[in-house]
XYZ file of N, CA and C in Angstrom:
600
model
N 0.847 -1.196 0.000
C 0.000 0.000 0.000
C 0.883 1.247 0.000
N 0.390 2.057 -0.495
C 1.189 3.567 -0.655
C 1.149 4.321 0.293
N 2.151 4.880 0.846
C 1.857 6.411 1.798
C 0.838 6.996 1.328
N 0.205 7.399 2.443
C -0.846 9.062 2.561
C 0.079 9.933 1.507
N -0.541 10.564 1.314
C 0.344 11.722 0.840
C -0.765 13.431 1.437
N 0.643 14.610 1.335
C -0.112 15.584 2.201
C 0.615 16.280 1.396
N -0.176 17.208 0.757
C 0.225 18.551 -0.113
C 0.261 19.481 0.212
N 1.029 20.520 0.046
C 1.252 21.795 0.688
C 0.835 23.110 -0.603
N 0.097 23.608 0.096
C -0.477 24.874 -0.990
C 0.356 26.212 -0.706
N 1.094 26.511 -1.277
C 2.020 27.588 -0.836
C 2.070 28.349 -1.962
N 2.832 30.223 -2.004
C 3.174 30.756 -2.607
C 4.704 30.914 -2.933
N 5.362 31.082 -3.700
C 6.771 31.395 -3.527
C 7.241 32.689 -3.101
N 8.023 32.888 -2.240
C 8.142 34.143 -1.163
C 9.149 34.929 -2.947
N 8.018 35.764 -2.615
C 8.301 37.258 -3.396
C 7.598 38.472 -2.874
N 8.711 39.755 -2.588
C 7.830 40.406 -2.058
C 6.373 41.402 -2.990
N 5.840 41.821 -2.415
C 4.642 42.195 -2.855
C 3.559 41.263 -3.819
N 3.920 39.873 -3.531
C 3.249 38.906 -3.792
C 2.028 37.632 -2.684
N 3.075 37.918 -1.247
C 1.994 37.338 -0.182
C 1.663 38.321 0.531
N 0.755 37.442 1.033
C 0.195 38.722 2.389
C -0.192 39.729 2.179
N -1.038 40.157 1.203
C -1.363 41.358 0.729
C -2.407 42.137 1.881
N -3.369 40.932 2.715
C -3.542 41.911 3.823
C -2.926 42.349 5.178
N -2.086 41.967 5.303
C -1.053 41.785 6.270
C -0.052 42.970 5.796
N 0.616 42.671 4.294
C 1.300 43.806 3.861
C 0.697 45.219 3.777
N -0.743 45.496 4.129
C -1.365 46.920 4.164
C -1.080 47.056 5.373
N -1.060 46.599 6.567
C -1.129 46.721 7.738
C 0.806 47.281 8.248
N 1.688 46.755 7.954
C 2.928 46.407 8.078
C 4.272 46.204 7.278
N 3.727 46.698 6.002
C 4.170 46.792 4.380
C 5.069 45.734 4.016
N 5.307 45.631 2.773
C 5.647 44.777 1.933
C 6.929 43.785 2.401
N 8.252 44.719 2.830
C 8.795 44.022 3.324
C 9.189 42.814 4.478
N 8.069 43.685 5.568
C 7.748 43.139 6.630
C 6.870 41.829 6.429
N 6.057 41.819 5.699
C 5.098 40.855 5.264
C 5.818 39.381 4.653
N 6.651 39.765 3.630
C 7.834 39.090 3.021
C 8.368 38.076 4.078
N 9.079 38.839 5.368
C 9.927 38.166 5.950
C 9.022 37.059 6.774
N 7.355 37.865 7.169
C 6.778 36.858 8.009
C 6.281 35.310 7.701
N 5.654 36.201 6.245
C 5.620 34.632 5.462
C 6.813 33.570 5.366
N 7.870 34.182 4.889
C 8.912 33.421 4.656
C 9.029 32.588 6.206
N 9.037 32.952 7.140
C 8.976 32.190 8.337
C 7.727 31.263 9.023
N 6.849 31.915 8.121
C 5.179 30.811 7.983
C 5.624 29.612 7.401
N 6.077 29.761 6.214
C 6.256 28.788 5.227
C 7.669 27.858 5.919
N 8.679 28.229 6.224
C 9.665 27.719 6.919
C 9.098 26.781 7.994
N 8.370 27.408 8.836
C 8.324 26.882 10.260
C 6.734 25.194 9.660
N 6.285 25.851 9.047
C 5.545 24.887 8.417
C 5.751 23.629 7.615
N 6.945 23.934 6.935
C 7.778 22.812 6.421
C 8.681 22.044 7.561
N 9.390 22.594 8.435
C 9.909 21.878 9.249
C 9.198 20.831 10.296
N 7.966 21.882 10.433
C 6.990 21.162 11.153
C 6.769 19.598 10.501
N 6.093 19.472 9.187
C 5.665 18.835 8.646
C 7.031 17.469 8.174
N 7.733 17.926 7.958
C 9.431 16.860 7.848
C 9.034 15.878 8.700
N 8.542 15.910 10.074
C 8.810 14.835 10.495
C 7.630 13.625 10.394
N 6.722 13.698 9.607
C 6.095 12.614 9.034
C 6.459 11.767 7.991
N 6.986 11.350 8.584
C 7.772 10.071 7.536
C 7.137 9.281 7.031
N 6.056 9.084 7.482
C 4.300 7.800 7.217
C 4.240 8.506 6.223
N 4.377 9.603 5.416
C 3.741 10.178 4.486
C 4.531 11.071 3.933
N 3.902 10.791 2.558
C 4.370 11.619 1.240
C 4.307 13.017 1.140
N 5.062 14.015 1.056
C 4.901 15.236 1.125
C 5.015 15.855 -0.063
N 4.321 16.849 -0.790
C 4.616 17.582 -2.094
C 4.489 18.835 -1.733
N 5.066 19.914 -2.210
C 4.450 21.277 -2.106
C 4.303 21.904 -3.373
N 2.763 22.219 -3.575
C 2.061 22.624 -4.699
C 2.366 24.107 -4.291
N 2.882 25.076 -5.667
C 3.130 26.151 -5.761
C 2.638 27.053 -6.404
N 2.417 28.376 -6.192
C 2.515 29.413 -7.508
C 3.689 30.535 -7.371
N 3.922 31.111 -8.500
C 4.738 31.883 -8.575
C 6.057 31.649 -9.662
N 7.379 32.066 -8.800
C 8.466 32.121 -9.917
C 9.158 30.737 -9.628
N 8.948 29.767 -10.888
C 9.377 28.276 -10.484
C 11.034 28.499 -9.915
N 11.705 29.171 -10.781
C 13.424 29.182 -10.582
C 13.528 30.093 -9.456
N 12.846 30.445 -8.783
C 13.263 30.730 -7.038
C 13.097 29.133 -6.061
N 12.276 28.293 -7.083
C 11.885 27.052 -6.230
C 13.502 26.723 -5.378
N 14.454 26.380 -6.073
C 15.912 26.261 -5.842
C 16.224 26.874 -4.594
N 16.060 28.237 -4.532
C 16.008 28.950 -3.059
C 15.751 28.352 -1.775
N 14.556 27.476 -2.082
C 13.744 27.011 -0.900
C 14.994 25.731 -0.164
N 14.772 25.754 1.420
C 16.011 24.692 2.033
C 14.649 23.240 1.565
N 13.793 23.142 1.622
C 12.659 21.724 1.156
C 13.278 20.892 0.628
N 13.435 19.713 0.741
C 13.692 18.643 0.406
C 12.516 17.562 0.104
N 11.663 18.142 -0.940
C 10.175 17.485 -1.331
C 10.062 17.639 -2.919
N 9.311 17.336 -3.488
C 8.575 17.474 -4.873
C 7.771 18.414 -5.150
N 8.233 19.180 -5.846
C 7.331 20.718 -6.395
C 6.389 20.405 -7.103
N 5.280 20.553 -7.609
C 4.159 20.583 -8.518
C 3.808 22.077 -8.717
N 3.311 22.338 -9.561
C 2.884 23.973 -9.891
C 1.004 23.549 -9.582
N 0.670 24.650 -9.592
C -0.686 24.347 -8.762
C -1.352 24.992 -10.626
N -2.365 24.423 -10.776
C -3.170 24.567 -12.344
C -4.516 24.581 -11.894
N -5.309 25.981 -11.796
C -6.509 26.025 -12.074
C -6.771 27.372 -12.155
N -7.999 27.963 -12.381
C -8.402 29.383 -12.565
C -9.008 29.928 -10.873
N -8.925 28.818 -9.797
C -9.282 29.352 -8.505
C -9.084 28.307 -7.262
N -8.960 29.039 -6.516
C -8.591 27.977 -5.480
C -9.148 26.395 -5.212
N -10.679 26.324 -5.677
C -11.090 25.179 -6.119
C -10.825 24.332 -7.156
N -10.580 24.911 -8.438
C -9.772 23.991 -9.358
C -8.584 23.311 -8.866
N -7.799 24.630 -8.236
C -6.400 24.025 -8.336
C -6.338 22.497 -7.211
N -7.095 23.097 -6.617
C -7.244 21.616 -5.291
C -7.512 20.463 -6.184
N -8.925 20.859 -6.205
C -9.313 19.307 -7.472
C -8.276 19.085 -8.386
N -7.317 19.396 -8.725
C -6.115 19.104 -9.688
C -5.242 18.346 -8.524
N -4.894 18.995 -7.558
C -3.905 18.616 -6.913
C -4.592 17.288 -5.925
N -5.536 17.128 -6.113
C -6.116 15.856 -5.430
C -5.760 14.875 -6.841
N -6.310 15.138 -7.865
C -6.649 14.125 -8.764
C -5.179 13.754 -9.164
N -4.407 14.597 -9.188
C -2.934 14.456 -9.569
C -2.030 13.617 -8.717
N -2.227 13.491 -7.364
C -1.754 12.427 -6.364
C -3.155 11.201 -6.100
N -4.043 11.262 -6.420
C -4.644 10.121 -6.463
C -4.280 9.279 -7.877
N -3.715 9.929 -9.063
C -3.081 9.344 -10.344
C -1.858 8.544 -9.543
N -1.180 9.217 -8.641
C -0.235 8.766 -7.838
C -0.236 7.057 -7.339
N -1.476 6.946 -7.469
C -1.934 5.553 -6.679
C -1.909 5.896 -4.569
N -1.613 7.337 -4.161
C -2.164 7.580 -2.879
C -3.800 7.045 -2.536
N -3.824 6.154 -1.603
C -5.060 6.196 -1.105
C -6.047 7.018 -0.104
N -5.061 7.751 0.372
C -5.592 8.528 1.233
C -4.643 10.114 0.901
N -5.488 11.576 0.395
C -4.543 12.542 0.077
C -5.308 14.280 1.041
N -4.355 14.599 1.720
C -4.548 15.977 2.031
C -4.138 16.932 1.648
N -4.904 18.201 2.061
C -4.074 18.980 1.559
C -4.341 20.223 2.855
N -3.050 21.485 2.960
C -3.117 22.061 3.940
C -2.407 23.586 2.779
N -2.909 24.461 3.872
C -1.829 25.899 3.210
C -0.688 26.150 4.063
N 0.031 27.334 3.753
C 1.232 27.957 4.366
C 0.336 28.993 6.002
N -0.826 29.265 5.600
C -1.221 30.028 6.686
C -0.848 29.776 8.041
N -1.040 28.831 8.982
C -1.435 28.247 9.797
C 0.025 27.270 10.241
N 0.881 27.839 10.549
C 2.771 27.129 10.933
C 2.246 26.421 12.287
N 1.577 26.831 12.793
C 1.592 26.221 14.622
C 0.697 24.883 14.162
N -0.192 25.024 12.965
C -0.965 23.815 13.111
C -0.835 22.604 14.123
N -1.076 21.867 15.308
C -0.867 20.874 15.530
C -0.573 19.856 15.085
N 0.777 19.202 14.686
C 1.052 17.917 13.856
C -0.461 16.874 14.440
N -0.655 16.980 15.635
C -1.668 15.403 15.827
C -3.543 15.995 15.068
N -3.444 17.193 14.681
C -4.504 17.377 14.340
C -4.369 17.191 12.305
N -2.997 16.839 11.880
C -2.656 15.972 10.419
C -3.320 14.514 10.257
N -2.241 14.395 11.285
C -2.569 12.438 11.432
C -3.781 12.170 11.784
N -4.523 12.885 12.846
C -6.317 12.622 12.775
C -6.968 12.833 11.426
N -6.492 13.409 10.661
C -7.174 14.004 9.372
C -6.678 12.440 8.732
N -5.522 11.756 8.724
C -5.652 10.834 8.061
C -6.657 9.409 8.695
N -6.224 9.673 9.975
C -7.014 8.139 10.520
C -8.763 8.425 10.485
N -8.933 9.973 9.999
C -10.654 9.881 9.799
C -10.994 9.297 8.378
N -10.328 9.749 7.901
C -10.483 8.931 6.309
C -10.630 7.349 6.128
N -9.905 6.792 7.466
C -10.492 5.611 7.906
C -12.189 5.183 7.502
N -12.761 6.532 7.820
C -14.512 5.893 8.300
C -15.283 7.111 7.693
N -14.188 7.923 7.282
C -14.937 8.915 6.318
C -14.694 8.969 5.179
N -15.001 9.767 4.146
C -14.832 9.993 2.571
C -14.282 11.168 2.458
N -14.513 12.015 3.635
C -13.838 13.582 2.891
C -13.805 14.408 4.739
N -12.614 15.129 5.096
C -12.196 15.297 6.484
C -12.062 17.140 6.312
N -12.388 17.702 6.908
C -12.354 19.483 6.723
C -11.716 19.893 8.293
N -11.023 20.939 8.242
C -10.310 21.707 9.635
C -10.652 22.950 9.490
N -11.585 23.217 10.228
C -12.673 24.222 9.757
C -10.932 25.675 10.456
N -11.452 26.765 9.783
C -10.833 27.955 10.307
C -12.021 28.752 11.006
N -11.234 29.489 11.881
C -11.938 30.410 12.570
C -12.846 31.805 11.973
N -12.355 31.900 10.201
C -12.597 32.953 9.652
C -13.842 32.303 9.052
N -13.974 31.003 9.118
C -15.188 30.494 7.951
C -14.729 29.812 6.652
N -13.249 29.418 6.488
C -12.749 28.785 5.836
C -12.320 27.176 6.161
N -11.282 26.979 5.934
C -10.326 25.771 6.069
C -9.104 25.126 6.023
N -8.578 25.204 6.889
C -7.138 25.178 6.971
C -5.996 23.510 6.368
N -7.544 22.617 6.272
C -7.369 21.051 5.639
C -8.426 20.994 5.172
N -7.862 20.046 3.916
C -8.932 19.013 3.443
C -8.462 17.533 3.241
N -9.296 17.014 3.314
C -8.725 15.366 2.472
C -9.409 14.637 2.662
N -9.225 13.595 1.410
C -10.591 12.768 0.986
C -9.687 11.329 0.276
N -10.354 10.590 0.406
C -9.528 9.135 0.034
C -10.057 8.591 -1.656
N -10.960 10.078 -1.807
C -11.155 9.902 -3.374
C -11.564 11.061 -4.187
N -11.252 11.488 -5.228
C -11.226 12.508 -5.574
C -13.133 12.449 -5.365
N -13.701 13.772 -4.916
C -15.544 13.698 -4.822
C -15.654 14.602 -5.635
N -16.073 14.342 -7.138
C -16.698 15.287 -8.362
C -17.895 16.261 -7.256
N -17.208 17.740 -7.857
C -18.919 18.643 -7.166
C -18.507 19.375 -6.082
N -17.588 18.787 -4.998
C -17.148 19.059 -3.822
C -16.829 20.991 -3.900
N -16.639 21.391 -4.582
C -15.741 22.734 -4.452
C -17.075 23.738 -5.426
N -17.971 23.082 -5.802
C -19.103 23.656 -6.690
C -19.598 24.851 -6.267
N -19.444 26.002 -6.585
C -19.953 27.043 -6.051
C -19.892 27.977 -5.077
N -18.415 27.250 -3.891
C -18.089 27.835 -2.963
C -17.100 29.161 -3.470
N -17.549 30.142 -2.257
C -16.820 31.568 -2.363
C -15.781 31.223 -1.475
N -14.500 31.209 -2.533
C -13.441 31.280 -1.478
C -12.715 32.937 -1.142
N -12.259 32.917 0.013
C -11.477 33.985 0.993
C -12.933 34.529 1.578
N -13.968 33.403 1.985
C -15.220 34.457 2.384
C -15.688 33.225 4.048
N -16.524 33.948 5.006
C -16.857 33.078 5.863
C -17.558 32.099 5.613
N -17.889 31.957 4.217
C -18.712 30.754 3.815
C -18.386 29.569 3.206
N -16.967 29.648 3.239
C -16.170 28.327 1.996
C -16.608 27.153 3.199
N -16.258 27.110 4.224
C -16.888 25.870 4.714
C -18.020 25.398 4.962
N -18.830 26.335 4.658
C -20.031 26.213 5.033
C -20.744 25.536 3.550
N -20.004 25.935 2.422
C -20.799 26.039 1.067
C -19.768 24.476 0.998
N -18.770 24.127 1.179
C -18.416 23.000 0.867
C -18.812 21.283 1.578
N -19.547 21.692 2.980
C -20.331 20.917 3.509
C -21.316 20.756 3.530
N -21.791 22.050 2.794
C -23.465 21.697 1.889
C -23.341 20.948 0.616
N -22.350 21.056 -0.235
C -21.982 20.154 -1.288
C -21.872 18.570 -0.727
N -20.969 18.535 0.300
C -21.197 17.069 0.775
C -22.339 16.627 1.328
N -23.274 16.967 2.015
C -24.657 16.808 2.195
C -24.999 16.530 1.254
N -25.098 17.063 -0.333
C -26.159 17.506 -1.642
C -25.213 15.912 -2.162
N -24.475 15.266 -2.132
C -23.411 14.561 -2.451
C -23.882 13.206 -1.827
N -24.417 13.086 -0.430
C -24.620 12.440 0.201
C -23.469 11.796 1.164
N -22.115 12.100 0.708
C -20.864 11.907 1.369
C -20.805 12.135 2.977
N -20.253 11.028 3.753
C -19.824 10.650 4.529
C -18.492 12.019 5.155
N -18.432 12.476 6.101
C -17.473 13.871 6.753
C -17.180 13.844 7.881
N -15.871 14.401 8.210
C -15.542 14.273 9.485
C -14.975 16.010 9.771
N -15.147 16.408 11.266
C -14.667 17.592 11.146
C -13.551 17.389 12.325
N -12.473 18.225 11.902
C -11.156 18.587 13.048
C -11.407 19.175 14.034
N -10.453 19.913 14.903
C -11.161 20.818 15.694
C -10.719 22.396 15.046
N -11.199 23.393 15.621
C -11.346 24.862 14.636
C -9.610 24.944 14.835
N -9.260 25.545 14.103
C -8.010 26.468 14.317
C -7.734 27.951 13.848
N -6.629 28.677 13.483
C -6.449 29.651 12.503
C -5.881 29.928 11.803
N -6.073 30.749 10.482
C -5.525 30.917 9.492
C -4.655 32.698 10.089
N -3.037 33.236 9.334
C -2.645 34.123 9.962
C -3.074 34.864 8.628
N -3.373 36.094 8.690
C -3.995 36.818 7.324
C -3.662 38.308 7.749
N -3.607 38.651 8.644
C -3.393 40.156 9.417
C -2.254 40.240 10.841
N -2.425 41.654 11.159
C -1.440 41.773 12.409
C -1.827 41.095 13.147
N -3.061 41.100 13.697
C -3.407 40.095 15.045
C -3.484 39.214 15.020
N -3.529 38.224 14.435
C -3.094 36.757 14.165
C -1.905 36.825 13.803
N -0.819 37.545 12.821
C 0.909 37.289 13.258
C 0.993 37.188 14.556
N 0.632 38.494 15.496
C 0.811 38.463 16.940
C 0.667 37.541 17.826
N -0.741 36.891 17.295
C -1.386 35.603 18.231
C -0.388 34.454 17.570
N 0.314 34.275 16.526
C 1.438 33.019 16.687
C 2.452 33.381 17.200
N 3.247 34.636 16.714
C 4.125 35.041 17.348
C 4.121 35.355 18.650
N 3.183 35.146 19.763
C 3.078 35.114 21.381
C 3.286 33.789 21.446
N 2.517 32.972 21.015
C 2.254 31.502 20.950
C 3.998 30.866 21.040
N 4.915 31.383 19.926
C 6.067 31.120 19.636
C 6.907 31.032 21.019
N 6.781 32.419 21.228
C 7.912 32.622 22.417
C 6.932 32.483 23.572
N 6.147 31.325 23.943
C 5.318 31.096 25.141
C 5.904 30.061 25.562
């Protein structure tokens, strides 16, 4: 049987490219460096799952990829919105022969590693696993099969992507499991609230 596999949705650190609400708050450069330490502390985090396959799905400038210290498999992320590109990046590691595939963003570095591995052992008894965010989004997904429909209509960057994507699984009839809430960092007060968290 194949490793899980767990995909990483990231941007490539360029400035005036992440964090655009964060960079109004604290400007461009500042924004730059925080991400770059989102994305860092998130990859290191994640290294030590060895049970599982790691990729990090990207956008941006491929030949900065080299830059990155990662020691994983790049994929470029292909769709016209955050829902395509997922459904690509699911269907593209389920081509993989993965039986079980997640996926997570750069937001969220503190994530709890044991709140990953629950996302895989629900797939056990579920079809499709969500980590709801505090904003009304989702900080995971993963499903042990690609579910045609799943991403149908949801507004993403809005308080309703989780809400509109667990009405799809209802309308679907699919089987769901939920994580417990966490957060996504998007502004100053959430840098702050990890960065306390950090040095606590």
């Amino acid at each position: 049987m194949k490793k899980p596999a767990l995909g990483v949705f990231f941007r490539v650190p360029e400035s005036g490219r992440v964090k655009k609400r964060l960079a109004a708050e604290i400007g461009e450069t500042a924004a730059l460096q925080a991400y770059d330490s989102m994305l860092s502390a998130t990859m290191d985090k994640i290294s030590g799952l060895t049970a599982i396959d790691i990729y990090g799905f990207y956008e941006g400038d491929a030949a900065r990829l080299k830059e990155l210290p990662f020691e994983i498999s790049f994929i470029r992320q292909h769709g016209n919105d955050l829902g395509e590109r997922m459904a690509d990046a699911f269907a593209l590691l389920f081509g993989k022969k993965h039986e079980k595939v997640t996926l997570i963003g750069s937001d969220s570095p503190d994530l709890p590693l044991s709140f990953i591995t629950a996302a895989f052992e629900s797939l056990d008894a579920s079809d499709l696993v969500l980590g709801p965010s505090e904003d009304g989004g989702y900080y995971l997904i993963g499903m042990k099969k690609l579910i045609e429909g799943i991403f149908k209509g949801v507004k993403w960057g809005t308080e309703d992507a989780l809400k509109h994507t667990i009405a799809n699984a209802d309308d679907a009839g699919i089987n769901y499991s939920l994580l417990p809430e966490w957060y996504d960092i998007d502004d100053l007060e959430s840098l702050k609230r990890w960065e306390n968290l950090t040095l606590s």
